[in-house]
mmCIF file of C-alpha atoms in Angstrom:
data_model
loop_
_atom_site.group_PDB
_atom_site.id
_atom_site.type_symbol
_atom_site.label_atom_id
_atom_site.label_comp_id
_atom_site.label_asym_id
_atom_site.label_seq_id
_atom_site.Cartn_x
_atom_site.Cartn_y
_atom_site.Cartn_z
ATOM 1 C CA MET F 994 -4.408 -37.592 0.472
ATOM 2 C CA ARG F 995 -0.891 -37.242 -0.873
ATOM 3 C CA ARG F 996 -0.754 -34.146 -3.071
ATOM 4 C CA ARG F 997 2.135 -33.611 -5.427
ATOM 5 C CA PHE F 998 2.685 -30.832 -7.927
ATOM 6 C CA VAL F 999 5.424 -30.758 -10.548
ATOM 7 C CA ILE F 1000 6.022 -27.416 -12.277
ATOM 8 C CA LEU F 1001 7.992 -27.174 -15.506
ATOM 9 C CA VAL F 1002 10.065 -23.991 -15.202
ATOM 10 C CA HIS F 1003 11.535 -22.496 -18.356
ATOM 11 C CA ARG F 1004 13.010 -19.035 -18.025
ATOM 12 C CA VAL F 1005 14.224 -18.596 -14.455
ATOM 13 C CA PRO F 1006 18.053 -18.285 -14.450
ATOM 14 C CA VAL F 1007 19.115 -21.618 -12.939
ATOM 15 C CA ARG F 1008 22.181 -20.171 -11.248
ATOM 16 C CA GLY F 1009 20.022 -17.801 -9.227
ATOM 17 C CA THR F 1010 21.500 -14.757 -10.948
ATOM 18 C CA PHE F 1011 18.494 -12.490 -10.617
ATOM 19 C CA THR F 1012 17.373 -9.648 -8.361
ATOM 20 C CA LEU F 1013 14.391 -9.983 -6.050
ATOM 21 C CA ASN F 1014 13.280 -6.522 -7.226
ATOM 22 C CA ASP F 1015 12.424 -7.689 -10.761
ATOM 23 C CA LEU F 1016 10.918 -11.158 -10.384
ATOM 24 C CA ALA F 1017 8.493 -10.741 -13.279
ATOM 25 C CA GLY F 1018 11.179 -9.468 -15.659
ATOM 26 C CA GLY F 1019 14.821 -10.447 -15.439
ATOM 27 C CA ALA F 1020 14.032 -13.359 -13.144
ATOM 28 C CA GLY F 1021 12.072 -15.080 -15.925
ATOM 29 C CA ARG F 1022 8.674 -15.016 -14.169
ATOM 30 C CA MET F 1023 10.044 -16.176 -10.859
ATOM 31 C CA ASP F 1024 7.102 -14.189 -9.409
ATOM 32 C CA GLU F 1025 4.650 -16.777 -10.692
ATOM 33 C CA VAL F 1026 6.915 -19.703 -9.825
ATOM 34 C CA ALA F 1027 7.223 -18.391 -6.256
ATOM 35 C CA ARG F 1028 3.481 -17.815 -6.128
ATOM 36 C CA CYS F 1029 2.926 -21.429 -7.155
ATOM 37 C CA VAL F 1030 5.191 -22.644 -4.353
ATOM 38 C CA SER F 1031 3.534 -20.329 -1.877
ATOM 39 C CA THR F 1032 -0.067 -21.152 -2.716
ATOM 40 C CA ALA F 1033 0.596 -24.896 -3.044
ATOM 41 C CA LEU F 1034 2.161 -25.155 0.399
ATOM 42 C CA THR F 1035 0.304 -22.595 2.511
ATOM 43 C CA VAL F 1036 -3.174 -22.022 3.844
ATOM 44 C CA SER F 1037 -4.301 -19.226 6.154
ATOM 45 C CA ASN F 1038 -1.799 -19.270 9.023
ATOM 46 C CA GLY F 1039 -0.384 -22.673 8.190
ATOM 47 C CA LEU F 1040 1.232 -25.161 5.863
ATOM 48 C CA ARG F 1041 -0.169 -28.103 3.921
ATOM 49 C CA GLY F 1042 1.732 -31.035 5.402
ATOM 50 C CA ASP F 1043 0.294 -33.422 2.808
ATOM 51 C CA THR F 1044 1.716 -31.489 -0.143
ATOM 52 C CA GLU F 1045 5.004 -31.665 -1.988
ATOM 53 C CA LEU F 1046 5.933 -29.379 -4.884
ATOM 54 C CA THR F 1047 8.786 -29.974 -7.305
ATOM 55 C CA LEU F 1048 10.223 -27.400 -9.682
ATOM 56 C CA LEU F 1049 11.946 -28.827 -12.737
ATOM 57 C CA PHE F 1050 14.161 -26.263 -14.459
ATOM 58 C CA MET F 1051 13.817 -27.580 -17.990
ATOM 59 C CA ALA F 1052 15.165 -25.138 -20.528
ATOM 60 C CA GLU F 1053 18.885 -25.351 -19.867
ATOM 61 C CA PRO F 1054 21.043 -28.165 -21.198
ATOM 62 C CA PRO F 1055 21.187 -31.093 -18.738
ATOM 63 C CA PRO F 1056 24.450 -30.228 -16.957
ATOM 64 C CA ALA F 1057 22.827 -27.009 -15.791
ATOM 65 C CA SER F 1058 19.346 -28.340 -15.050
ATOM 66 C CA ARG F 1059 18.116 -28.355 -11.488
ATOM 67 C CA ARG F 1060 15.305 -29.779 -9.421
ATOM 68 C CA ILE F 1061 13.979 -28.093 -6.284
ATOM 69 C CA ARG F 1062 11.631 -30.071 -4.068
ATOM 70 C CA VAL F 1063 9.638 -28.334 -1.339
ATOM 71 C CA GLU F 1064 8.104 -30.608 1.268
ATOM 72 C CA GLY F 1065 5.114 -29.194 3.110
ATOM 73 C CA ALA F 1066 5.630 -31.488 6.084
ATOM 74 C CA ARG F 1067 9.128 -30.206 6.776
ATOM 75 C CA VAL F 1068 9.583 -26.823 5.136
ATOM 76 C CA ARG F 1069 10.592 -23.866 7.315
ATOM 77 C CA TYR F 1070 11.083 -20.127 6.710
ATOM 78 C CA LEU F 1071 8.394 -20.195 4.021
ATOM 79 C CA ASN F 1072 6.529 -16.904 4.299
ATOM 80 C CA PRO F 1073 3.409 -16.185 2.252
ATOM 81 C CA ASP F 1074 4.757 -13.493 -0.076
ATOM 82 C CA GLU F 1075 6.395 -13.841 -3.497
ATOM 83 C CA ARG F 1076 9.591 -12.009 -2.629
ATOM 84 C CA SER F 1077 10.629 -14.055 0.406
ATOM 85 C CA THR F 1078 9.601 -17.294 -1.307
ATOM 86 C CA ALA F 1079 11.709 -16.326 -4.318
ATOM 87 C CA ALA F 1080 14.608 -15.608 -1.935
ATOM 88 C CA LEU F 1081 14.412 -19.166 -0.557
ATOM 89 C CA LEU F 1082 14.401 -20.587 -4.089
ATOM 90 C CA LYS F 1083 17.231 -18.313 -5.197
ATOM 91 C CA ASN F 1084 19.268 -19.500 -2.209
ATOM 92 C CA ALA F 1085 18.640 -23.101 -3.248
ATOM 93 C CA LEU F 1086 19.768 -22.409 -6.819
ATOM 94 C CA VAL F 1087 22.920 -20.598 -5.683
ATOM 95 C CA ARG F 1088 23.793 -23.381 -3.256
ATOM 96 C CA SER F 1089 23.433 -25.989 -6.005
ATOM 97 C CA ILE F 1090 25.962 -24.532 -8.455
ATOM 98 C CA PRO F 1091 28.879 -26.908 -7.784
ATOM 99 C CA LEU F 1092 26.674 -29.857 -6.857
ATOM 100 C CA GLU F 1093 26.646 -33.346 -8.221
ATOM 101 C CA HIS F 1094 24.065 -34.620 -5.741
ATOM 102 C CA ASP F 1095 21.042 -33.395 -3.760
ATOM 103 C CA VAL F 1096 21.459 -31.055 -0.819
ATOM 104 C CA GLU F 1097 18.964 -29.517 1.593
ATOM 105 C CA SER F 1098 19.482 -25.791 1.110
ATOM 106 C CA SER F 1099 17.111 -24.931 3.954
ATOM 107 C CA PRO F 1100 14.797 -27.163 6.012
ATOM 108 C CA GLY F 1101 12.345 -28.916 3.696
ATOM 109 C CA ILE F 1102 13.896 -27.575 0.478
ATOM 110 C CA VAL F 1103 16.081 -30.019 -1.456
ATOM 111 C CA VAL F 1104 17.993 -29.019 -4.592
ATOM 112 C CA GLY F 1105 20.083 -31.020 -7.020
ATOM 113 C CA PRO F 1106 21.091 -31.583 -10.638
ATOM 114 C CA ILE F 1107 18.912 -33.586 -13.023
ATOM 115 C CA ASP F 1108 18.572 -34.786 -16.560
ATOM 116 C CA PRO F 1109 15.316 -32.897 -17.126
ATOM 117 C CA ILE F 1110 13.836 -35.192 -19.754
ATOM 118 C CA ALA F 1111 14.576 -38.402 -17.842
ATOM 119 C CA GLU F 1112 13.216 -36.722 -14.730
ATOM 120 C CA LEU F 1113 9.952 -35.713 -16.372
ATOM 121 C CA ARG F 1114 9.568 -39.156 -17.926
ATOM 122 C CA GLY F 1115 10.009 -40.731 -14.507
ATOM 123 C CA ARG F 1116 7.483 -38.491 -12.818
ATOM 124 C CA LEU F 1117 4.885 -39.164 -15.509
ATOM 125 C CA ALA F 1118 5.187 -42.891 -14.761
ATOM 126 C CA GLU F 1119 4.216 -42.470 -11.122
ATOM 127 C CA PRO F 1120 0.763 -43.489 -9.813
ATOM 128 C CA GLY F 1121 -1.836 -40.737 -9.885
ATOM 129 C CA ALA F 1122 -0.008 -38.665 -12.496
ATOM 130 C CA MET F 1123 -2.076 -36.206 -14.505
ATOM 131 C CA TRP F 1124 -1.307 -33.341 -16.864
ATOM 132 C CA LEU F 1125 -3.079 -30.115 -16.027
ATOM 133 C CA THR F 1126 -3.712 -28.416 -19.335
ATOM 134 C CA GLU F 1127 -6.453 -26.804 -21.357
ATOM 135 C CA GLY F 1128 -9.074 -28.939 -23.069
ATOM 136 C CA GLY F 1129 -8.728 -31.909 -20.720
ATOM 137 C CA ARG F 1130 -11.227 -33.906 -18.717
ATOM 138 C CA PRO F 1131 -12.956 -31.828 -16.039
ATOM 139 C CA LEU F 1132 -11.102 -32.051 -12.724
ATOM 140 C CA ARG F 1133 -14.387 -32.499 -10.873
ATOM 141 C CA GLU F 1134 -14.956 -35.749 -12.784
ATOM 142 C CA HIS F 1135 -11.392 -37.006 -12.501
ATOM 143 C CA PRO F 1136 -10.939 -39.794 -9.940
ATOM 144 C CA VAL F 1137 -8.030 -39.730 -7.515
ATOM 145 C CA GLY F 1138 -7.160 -42.942 -5.715
ATOM 146 C CA ASP F 1139 -5.561 -43.770 -2.395
ATOM 147 C CA SER F 1140 -2.094 -42.950 -3.670
ATOM 148 C CA GLY F 1141 -3.145 -39.336 -4.204
ATOM 149 C CA PHE F 1142 -2.237 -37.341 -7.270
ATOM 150 C CA LEU F 1143 0.818 -36.000 -9.042
ATOM 151 C CA ALA F 1144 -0.182 -32.995 -11.123
ATOM 152 C CA VAL F 1145 2.210 -31.764 -13.807
ATOM 153 C CA LEU F 1146 1.795 -28.237 -15.110
ATOM 154 C CA SER F 1147 3.846 -25.582 -16.835
ATOM 155 C CA ASP F 1148 4.953 -22.170 -15.596
ATOM 156 C CA PRO F 1149 3.840 -19.117 -17.640
ATOM 157 C CA THR F 1150 5.849 -20.413 -20.612
ATOM 158 C CA ASP F 1151 4.205 -23.183 -22.643
ATOM 159 C CA PRO F 1152 5.845 -26.626 -22.574
ATOM 160 C CA LEU F 1153 8.708 -27.011 -25.058
ATOM 161 C CA PRO F 1154 8.140 -29.333 -28.020
ATOM 162 C CA VAL F 1155 10.198 -32.097 -26.387
ATOM 163 C CA GLU F 1156 8.193 -31.767 -23.192
ATOM 164 C CA ARG F 1157 4.890 -31.762 -25.022
ATOM 165 C CA GLU F 1158 5.922 -34.899 -26.874
ATOM 166 C CA LEU F 1159 6.727 -36.620 -23.581
ATOM 167 C CA LEU F 1160 3.480 -35.462 -21.995
ATOM 168 C CA GLU F 1161 1.368 -36.549 -24.940
ATOM 169 C CA GLY F 1162 3.195 -39.844 -25.331
ATOM 170 C CA SER F 1163 3.024 -40.752 -21.654
ATOM 171 C CA GLY F 1164 -0.660 -41.545 -21.737
ATOM 172 C CA VAL F 1165 -1.337 -39.691 -18.476
ATOM 173 C CA PRO F 1166 -4.807 -38.169 -18.401
ATOM 174 C CA ARG F 1167 -5.220 -34.546 -19.403
ATOM 175 C CA VAL F 1168 -7.214 -32.708 -16.789
ATOM 176 C CA SER F 1169 -8.633 -29.169 -16.795
ATOM 177 C CA VAL F 1170 -9.876 -27.085 -13.900
ATOM 178 C CA GLY F 1171 -12.296 -25.091 -16.040
ATOM 179 C CA PRO F 1172 -13.005 -23.421 -19.340
ATOM 180 C CA ARG F 1173 -10.594 -20.500 -19.030
ATOM 181 C CA SER F 1174 -6.860 -20.279 -19.506
ATOM 182 C CA LEU F 1175 -5.702 -19.548 -15.981
ATOM 183 C CA ARG F 1176 -2.415 -18.772 -14.288
ATOM 184 C CA SER F 1177 -0.477 -21.732 -12.879
ATOM 185 C CA SER F 1178 -1.027 -20.524 -9.318
ATOM 186 C CA GLN F 1179 -4.765 -20.244 -9.917
ATOM 187 C CA VAL F 1180 -4.854 -23.796 -11.280
ATOM 188 C CA ILE F 1181 -3.112 -25.039 -8.116
ATOM 189 C CA ASP F 1182 -5.685 -23.304 -5.930
ATOM 190 C CA LEU F 1183 -8.523 -24.950 -7.823
ATOM 191 C CA VAL F 1184 -6.943 -28.405 -7.509
ATOM 192 C CA HIS F 1185 -6.468 -27.992 -3.759
ATOM 193 C CA GLY F 1186 -10.014 -26.643 -3.401
ATOM 194 C CA GLU F 1187 -11.494 -29.664 -5.156
ATOM 195 C CA MET F 1188 -9.455 -32.120 -3.096
ATOM 196 C CA ASP F 1189 -10.311 -30.326 0.159
ATOM 197 C CA LEU F 1190 -13.982 -30.852 -0.627
ATOM 198 C CA ARG F 1191 -13.443 -34.524 -1.484
ATOM 199 C CA GLU F 1192 -11.568 -35.175 1.730
ATOM 200 C CA ALA F 1193 -14.270 -33.476 3.772
ATOM 201 C CA ALA F 1194 -17.024 -35.541 2.136
ATOM 202 C CA PRO F 1195 -15.499 -38.929 1.230
ATOM 203 C CA ALA F 1196 -18.867 -40.409 0.347
ATOM 204 C CA ARG F 1197 -19.163 -37.948 -2.512
ATOM 205 C CA THR F 1198 -15.692 -38.568 -3.876
ATOM 206 C CA VAL F 1199 -15.758 -39.363 -7.575
ATOM 207 C CA MET S 75 -21.799 -12.312 -15.000
ATOM 208 C CA ARG S 76 -20.885 -9.227 -13.027
ATOM 209 C CA ARG S 77 -18.258 -10.186 -10.450
ATOM 210 C CA ARG S 78 -17.477 -7.868 -7.583
ATOM 211 C CA PHE S 79 -15.118 -8.408 -4.671
ATOM 212 C CA VAL S 80 -14.842 -6.158 -1.630
ATOM 213 C CA ILE S 81 -11.813 -6.689 0.608
ATOM 214 C CA LEU S 82 -11.669 -5.290 4.134
ATOM 215 C CA VAL S 83 -8.091 -4.109 4.621
ATOM 216 C CA HIS S 84 -6.857 -3.507 8.151
ATOM 217 C CA ARG S 85 -3.144 -2.941 8.548
ATOM 218 C CA VAL S 86 -1.822 -1.431 5.327
ATOM 219 C CA PRO S 87 -0.611 2.150 6.025
ATOM 220 C CA VAL S 88 -3.298 4.235 4.300
ATOM 221 C CA ARG S 89 -0.899 7.016 3.361
ATOM 222 C CA GLY S 90 1.198 4.611 1.353
ATOM 223 C CA THR S 91 4.183 4.989 3.668
ATOM 224 C CA PHE S 92 5.692 1.575 3.125
ATOM 225 C CA THR S 93 8.524 0.066 1.134
ATOM 226 C CA LEU S 94 7.908 -2.386 -1.693
ATOM 227 C CA ASN S 95 10.753 -4.516 -0.285
ATOM 228 C CA ASP S 96 8.830 -5.491 2.865
ATOM 229 C CA LEU S 97 5.226 -5.983 1.773
ATOM 230 C CA ALA S 98 4.552 -8.799 4.248
ATOM 231 C CA GLY S 99 6.004 -6.875 7.197
ATOM 232 C CA GLY S 100 5.950 -3.105 7.485
ATOM 233 C CA ALA S 101 3.373 -2.784 4.724
ATOM 234 C CA GLY S 102 0.791 -4.608 6.858
ATOM 235 C CA ARG S 103 0.347 -7.621 4.579
ATOM 236 C CA MET S 104 0.128 -5.582 1.405
ATOM 237 C CA ASP S 105 1.583 -8.709 -0.240
ATOM 238 C CA GLU S 106 -1.690 -10.559 0.247
ATOM 239 C CA VAL S 107 -3.797 -7.511 -0.600
ATOM 240 C CA ALA S 108 -1.856 -7.086 -3.849
ATOM 241 C CA ARG S 109 -2.167 -10.797 -4.551
ATOM 242 C CA CYS S 110 -5.933 -10.514 -4.126
ATOM 243 C CA VAL S 111 -6.073 -7.653 -6.626
ATOM 244 C CA SER S 112 -3.839 -9.509 -9.025
ATOM 245 C CA THR S 113 -5.611 -12.848 -8.934
ATOM 246 C CA ALA S 114 -9.092 -11.299 -8.996
ATOM 247 C CA LEU S 115 -8.369 -9.259 -12.124
ATOM 248 C CA THR S 116 -6.003 -11.431 -14.162
ATOM 249 C CA VAL S 117 -6.038 -14.728 -15.996
ATOM 250 C CA SER S 118 -3.242 -16.224 -18.068
ATOM 251 C CA ASN S 119 -2.202 -13.433 -20.444
ATOM 252 C CA GLY S 120 -5.258 -11.311 -19.837
ATOM 253 C CA LEU S 121 -7.661 -9.408 -17.619
ATOM 254 C CA ARG S 122 -11.124 -10.259 -16.357
ATOM 255 C CA GLY S 123 -13.237 -7.496 -17.869
ATOM 256 C CA ASP S 124 -16.301 -8.588 -15.895
ATOM 257 C CA THR S 125 -14.635 -8.126 -12.517
ATOM 258 C CA GLU S 126 -14.341 -5.176 -10.166
ATOM 259 C CA LEU S 127 -12.435 -5.268 -6.879
ATOM 260 C CA THR S 128 -12.749 -2.713 -4.103
ATOM 261 C CA LEU S 129 -10.355 -2.327 -1.194
ATOM 262 C CA LEU S 130 -11.848 -0.714 1.899
ATOM 263 C CA PHE S 131 -9.175 0.492 4.296
ATOM 264 C CA MET S 132 -11.119 0.048 7.513
ATOM 265 C CA ALA S 133 -8.903 0.362 10.538
ATOM 266 C CA GLU S 134 -8.107 4.049 10.512
ATOM 267 C CA PRO S 135 -10.511 6.690 11.841
ATOM 268 C CA PRO S 136 -12.852 7.926 9.085
ATOM 269 C CA PRO S 137 -10.941 11.042 8.005
ATOM 270 C CA ALA S 138 -8.052 8.793 7.000
ATOM 271 C CA SER S 139 -10.027 5.923 5.497
ATOM 272 C CA ARG S 140 -9.729 5.228 1.819
ATOM 273 C CA ARG S 141 -11.388 3.182 -0.879
ATOM 274 C CA ILE S 142 -9.550 1.906 -3.947
ATOM 275 C CA ARG S 143 -11.608 0.467 -6.770
ATOM 276 C CA VAL S 144 -9.947 -1.523 -9.558
ATOM 277 C CA GLU S 145 -12.032 -2.051 -12.682
ATOM 278 C CA GLY S 146 -11.072 -5.038 -14.797
ATOM 279 C CA ALA S 147 -12.631 -3.550 -17.914
ATOM 280 C CA ARG S 148 -10.464 -0.437 -17.812
ATOM 281 C CA VAL S 149 -7.394 -1.100 -15.674
ATOM 282 C CA ARG S 150 -3.962 -0.617 -17.239
ATOM 283 C CA TYR S 151 -0.400 -1.192 -16.063
ATOM 284 C CA LEU S 152 -1.535 -4.128 -13.916
ATOM 285 C CA ASN S 153 1.212 -6.731 -14.060
ATOM 286 C CA PRO S 154 0.807 -10.172 -12.509
ATOM 287 C CA ASP S 155 3.303 -9.899 -9.645
ATOM 288 C CA GLU S 156 2.763 -8.694 -6.084
ATOM 289 C CA ARG S 157 5.427 -5.995 -6.141
ATOM 290 C CA SER S 158 4.233 -4.059 -9.181
ATOM 291 C CA THR S 159 0.606 -4.430 -8.112
ATOM 292 C CA ALA S 160 1.512 -3.069 -4.688
ATOM 293 C CA ALA S 161 3.279 -0.167 -6.422
ATOM 294 C CA LEU S 162 0.065 0.755 -8.276
ATOM 295 C CA LEU S 163 -1.899 0.647 -5.021
ATOM 296 C CA LYS S 164 0.753 2.631 -3.163
ATOM 297 C CA ASN S 165 0.621 5.261 -5.871
ATOM 298 C CA ALA S 166 -3.158 5.456 -5.439
ATOM 299 C CA LEU S 167 -2.843 5.889 -1.671
ATOM 300 C CA VAL S 168 -0.166 8.569 -1.999
ATOM 301 C CA ARG S 169 -2.212 10.449 -4.591
ATOM 302 C CA SER S 170 -5.252 10.417 -2.301
ATOM 303 C CA ILE S 171 -3.686 12.140 0.697
ATOM 304 C CA PRO S 172 -5.131 15.629 0.244
ATOM 305 C CA LEU S 173 -8.312 14.430 -1.420
ATOM 306 C CA GLU S 174 -11.905 15.104 -0.554
ATOM 307 C CA HIS S 175 -13.286 13.303 -3.597
ATOM 308 C CA ASP S 176 -12.512 10.371 -5.896
ATOM 309 C CA VAL S 177 -9.667 10.547 -8.392
ATOM 310 C CA GLU S 178 -8.381 8.091 -10.965
ATOM 311 C CA SER S 179 -4.767 7.554 -9.913
ATOM 312 C CA SER S 180 -4.030 5.450 -12.980
ATOM 313 C CA PRO S 181 -6.346 4.079 -15.686
ATOM 314 C CA GLY S 182 -8.992 1.881 -14.063
ATOM 315 C CA ILE S 183 -7.906 2.592 -10.493
ATOM 316 C CA VAL S 184 -10.058 5.055 -8.550
ATOM 317 C CA VAL S 185 -9.195 6.207 -5.031
ATOM 318 C CA GLY S 186 -11.030 8.389 -2.564
ATOM 319 C CA PRO S 187 -11.959 9.022 1.060
ATOM 320 C CA ILE S 188 -14.788 7.135 2.746
ATOM 321 C CA ASP S 189 -16.629 6.655 5.977
ATOM 322 C CA PRO S 190 -15.703 2.981 6.211
ATOM 323 C CA ILE S 191 -18.685 1.809 8.228
ATOM 324 C CA ALA S 192 -21.245 3.602 6.061
ATOM 325 C CA GLU S 193 -19.437 2.291 3.013
ATOM 326 C CA LEU S 194 -19.520 -1.322 4.188
ATOM 327 C CA ARG S 195 -23.170 -1.001 5.177
ATOM 328 C CA GLY S 196 -23.992 0.292 1.712
ATOM 329 C CA ARG S 197 -22.148 -2.482 -0.092
ATOM 330 C CA LEU S 198 -23.866 -5.157 1.999
ATOM 331 C CA ALA S 199 -27.228 -3.794 0.840
ATOM 332 C CA GLU S 200 -26.433 -4.347 -2.830
ATOM 333 C CA PRO S 201 -28.001 -7.202 -4.845
ATOM 334 C CA GLY S 202 -25.992 -10.413 -4.852
ATOM 335 C CA ALA S 203 -24.030 -9.557 -1.716
ATOM 336 C CA MET S 204 -22.518 -12.436 0.201
ATOM 337 C CA TRP S 205 -20.010 -12.760 3.032
ATOM 338 C CA LEU S 206 -17.196 -15.189 2.318
ATOM 339 C CA THR S 207 -16.290 -16.676 5.668
ATOM 340 C CA GLU S 208 -15.744 -19.988 7.396
ATOM 341 C CA GLY S 209 -18.699 -22.156 8.332
ATOM 342 C CA GLY S 210 -21.042 -20.743 5.705
ATOM 343 C CA ARG S 211 -23.203 -22.338 3.053
ATOM 344 C CA PRO S 212 -21.159 -24.194 0.405
ATOM 345 C CA LEU S 213 -20.372 -21.916 -2.535
ATOM 346 C CA ARG S 214 -21.251 -24.687 -4.983
ATOM 347 C CA GLU S 215 -24.813 -24.634 -3.633
ATOM 348 C CA HIS S 216 -25.133 -20.865 -3.466
ATOM 349 C CA PRO S 217 -27.242 -19.367 -6.254
ATOM 350 C CA VAL S 218 -26.085 -16.273 -8.112
ATOM 351 C CA GLY S 219 -28.641 -14.377 -10.156
ATOM 352 C CA ASP S 220 -28.483 -12.176 -13.215
ATOM 353 C CA SER S 221 -27.067 -9.252 -11.272
ATOM 354 C CA GLY S 222 -23.977 -11.273 -10.431
ATOM 355 C CA PHE S 223 -22.392 -11.344 -7.025
ATOM 356 C CA LEU S 224 -20.687 -8.994 -4.598
ATOM 357 C CA ALA S 225 -18.415 -11.018 -2.338
ATOM 358 C CA VAL S 226 -17.132 -9.404 0.856
ATOM 359 C CA LEU S 227 -14.083 -10.893 2.523
ATOM 360 C CA SER S 228 -11.356 -9.855 4.917
ATOM 361 C CA ASP S 229 -7.633 -9.522 4.376
ATOM 362 C CA PRO S 230 -5.318 -11.659 6.574
ATOM 363 C CA THR S 231 -6.596 -9.796 9.650
ATOM 364 C CA ASP S 232 -9.985 -10.917 10.980
ATOM 365 C CA PRO S 233 -12.877 -8.445 10.737
ATOM 366 C CA LEU S 234 -12.987 -5.928 13.599
ATOM 367 C CA PRO S 235 -15.869 -6.288 16.072
ATOM 368 C CA VAL S 236 -17.737 -3.368 14.479
ATOM 369 C CA GLU S 237 -17.347 -4.943 11.036
ATOM 370 C CA ARG S 238 -18.429 -8.354 12.283
ATOM 371 C CA GLU S 239 -21.504 -6.782 13.838
ATOM 372 C CA LEU S 240 -22.398 -5.143 10.535
ATOM 373 C CA LEU S 241 -21.769 -8.330 8.570
ATOM 374 C CA GLU S 242 -23.820 -10.456 10.939
ATOM 375 C CA GLY S 243 -26.608 -7.906 11.205
ATOM 376 C CA SER S 244 -26.885 -7.344 7.464
ATOM 377 C CA GLY S 245 -28.537 -10.666 6.785
ATOM 378 C CA VAL S 246 -26.357 -11.354 3.739
ATOM 379 C CA PRO S 247 -25.699 -15.076 3.269
ATOM 380 C CA ARG S 248 -22.505 -16.537 4.659
ATOM 381 C CA VAL S 249 -20.787 -18.572 2.002
ATOM 382 C CA SER S 250 -17.737 -20.853 2.249
ATOM 383 C CA VAL S 251 -15.536 -22.181 -0.514
ATOM 384 C CA GLY S 252 -14.574 -25.298 1.426
ATOM 385 C CA PRO S 253 -13.717 -26.870 4.751
ATOM 386 C CA ARG S 254 -10.303 -25.281 5.258
ATOM 387 C CA SER S 255 -9.289 -21.825 6.399
ATOM 388 C CA LEU S 256 -7.696 -20.440 3.247
ATOM 389 C CA ARG S 257 -5.883 -17.277 2.268
ATOM 390 C CA SER S 258 -8.014 -14.461 0.846
ATOM 391 C CA SER S 259 -6.377 -14.827 -2.571
ATOM 392 C CA GLN S 260 -7.102 -18.554 -2.600
ATOM 393 C CA VAL S 261 -10.743 -17.893 -1.768
ATOM 394 C CA ILE S 262 -10.979 -15.480 -4.707
ATOM 395 C CA ASP S 263 -9.544 -18.111 -7.061
ATOM 396 C CA LEU S 264 -12.122 -20.651 -5.918
ATOM 397 C CA VAL S 265 -14.987 -18.198 -6.421
ATOM 398 C CA HIS S 266 -13.845 -17.347 -9.947
ATOM 399 C CA GLY S 267 -13.323 -21.038 -10.728
ATOM 400 C CA GLU S 268 -16.870 -21.905 -9.673
ATOM 401 C CA MET S 269 -18.375 -19.031 -11.664
ATOM 402 C CA ASP S 270 -16.307 -19.886 -14.750
ATOM 403 C CA LEU S 271 -17.816 -23.375 -14.682
ATOM 404 C CA ARG S 272 -21.341 -22.013 -14.239
ATOM 405 C CA GLU S 273 -20.976 -19.609 -17.143
ATOM 406 C CA ALA S 274 -19.637 -22.369 -19.374
ATOM 407 C CA ALA S 275 -22.527 -24.685 -18.517
ATOM 408 C CA PRO S 276 -25.561 -22.467 -17.818
ATOM 409 C CA ALA S 277 -27.915 -25.418 -17.719
ATOM 410 C CA ARG S 278 -26.140 -26.741 -14.657
ATOM 411 C CA THR S 279 -26.171 -23.428 -12.824
ATOM 412 C CA VAL S 280 -27.592 -23.778 -9.318
#
């Protein structure tokens, strides 16, 4: 099953101007963004080759906006901890400063400039797109077809009004992992856990 | 529902002699231990007051072994990132060096010396105990009664032979969250996710 996550990132400095010693503060919650990358792509002693995660840095005006894509099938140097994962992402952001096109900042990590709204609109039009948010349809009852899923969720900052408008207007299903308001990384773990069970028991797939 | 996690910790220096800048290396995978603490006790913008997590530092000879208990109902200064969580735990370990009894190193965090084998044996005898490991009964089919659960799992290092012997001999049920070998923190997220759903829909509880 193809598994894709798209995280809307709001407060991380897009030029990579932050210290690895204060990820939860000055780095605009890069700790949780790095944790999302880490838990989406790794299992115990391995990587999820079927998974791709994209960070969309939304809050800056378009000339400054960036996209980082991490491909589980090709990524290297991804260690399990927040700090080293944040270092890989920081490197990508720094490398992208003069860019007008995508570049691979390290194996399996591609960074480039985007128009964030056009980018989000495009992703929401892809097959299997869903919006992970509170009050949606239970994940366990949400069908996923052969094309896999593309799950859009926000970092610790709520979606901006313009993003919410796009999400609501897109018509993609709203899906929830449970009754509590969880951290983005926890939501990712629950999505993977559900899909692992479906793949292991295809006959019981919704 | 009372939720208790017990993590067997093997390689973290029990005197707290490690740097916060190398949690995944010299700190003996303190990154993952801290991530377990963090994800067990926190949700988005809050704490899980029903949850208690205990770290048992197993690998050292008994005079050096330590137990750290983190109580969700009382803990303070617990931020969501690995580094600051590791700092709280390091502080607890450093404070415990001359100790012969438990002390609260910061609000909601209690540290003290233990005989690790006797301690593990005692925990396995408590109501609701289960061993989270591969190849066990599916969590979704595992009943949890009014006393809640006590889930024992290992940090990134496999249980030592003496621990495995105790776990196997205890008769506690082996329970698995899914078909894949996941990180300890991911397993914790899946356990909480399942129990959140059960509490929200008691009629469908196994």
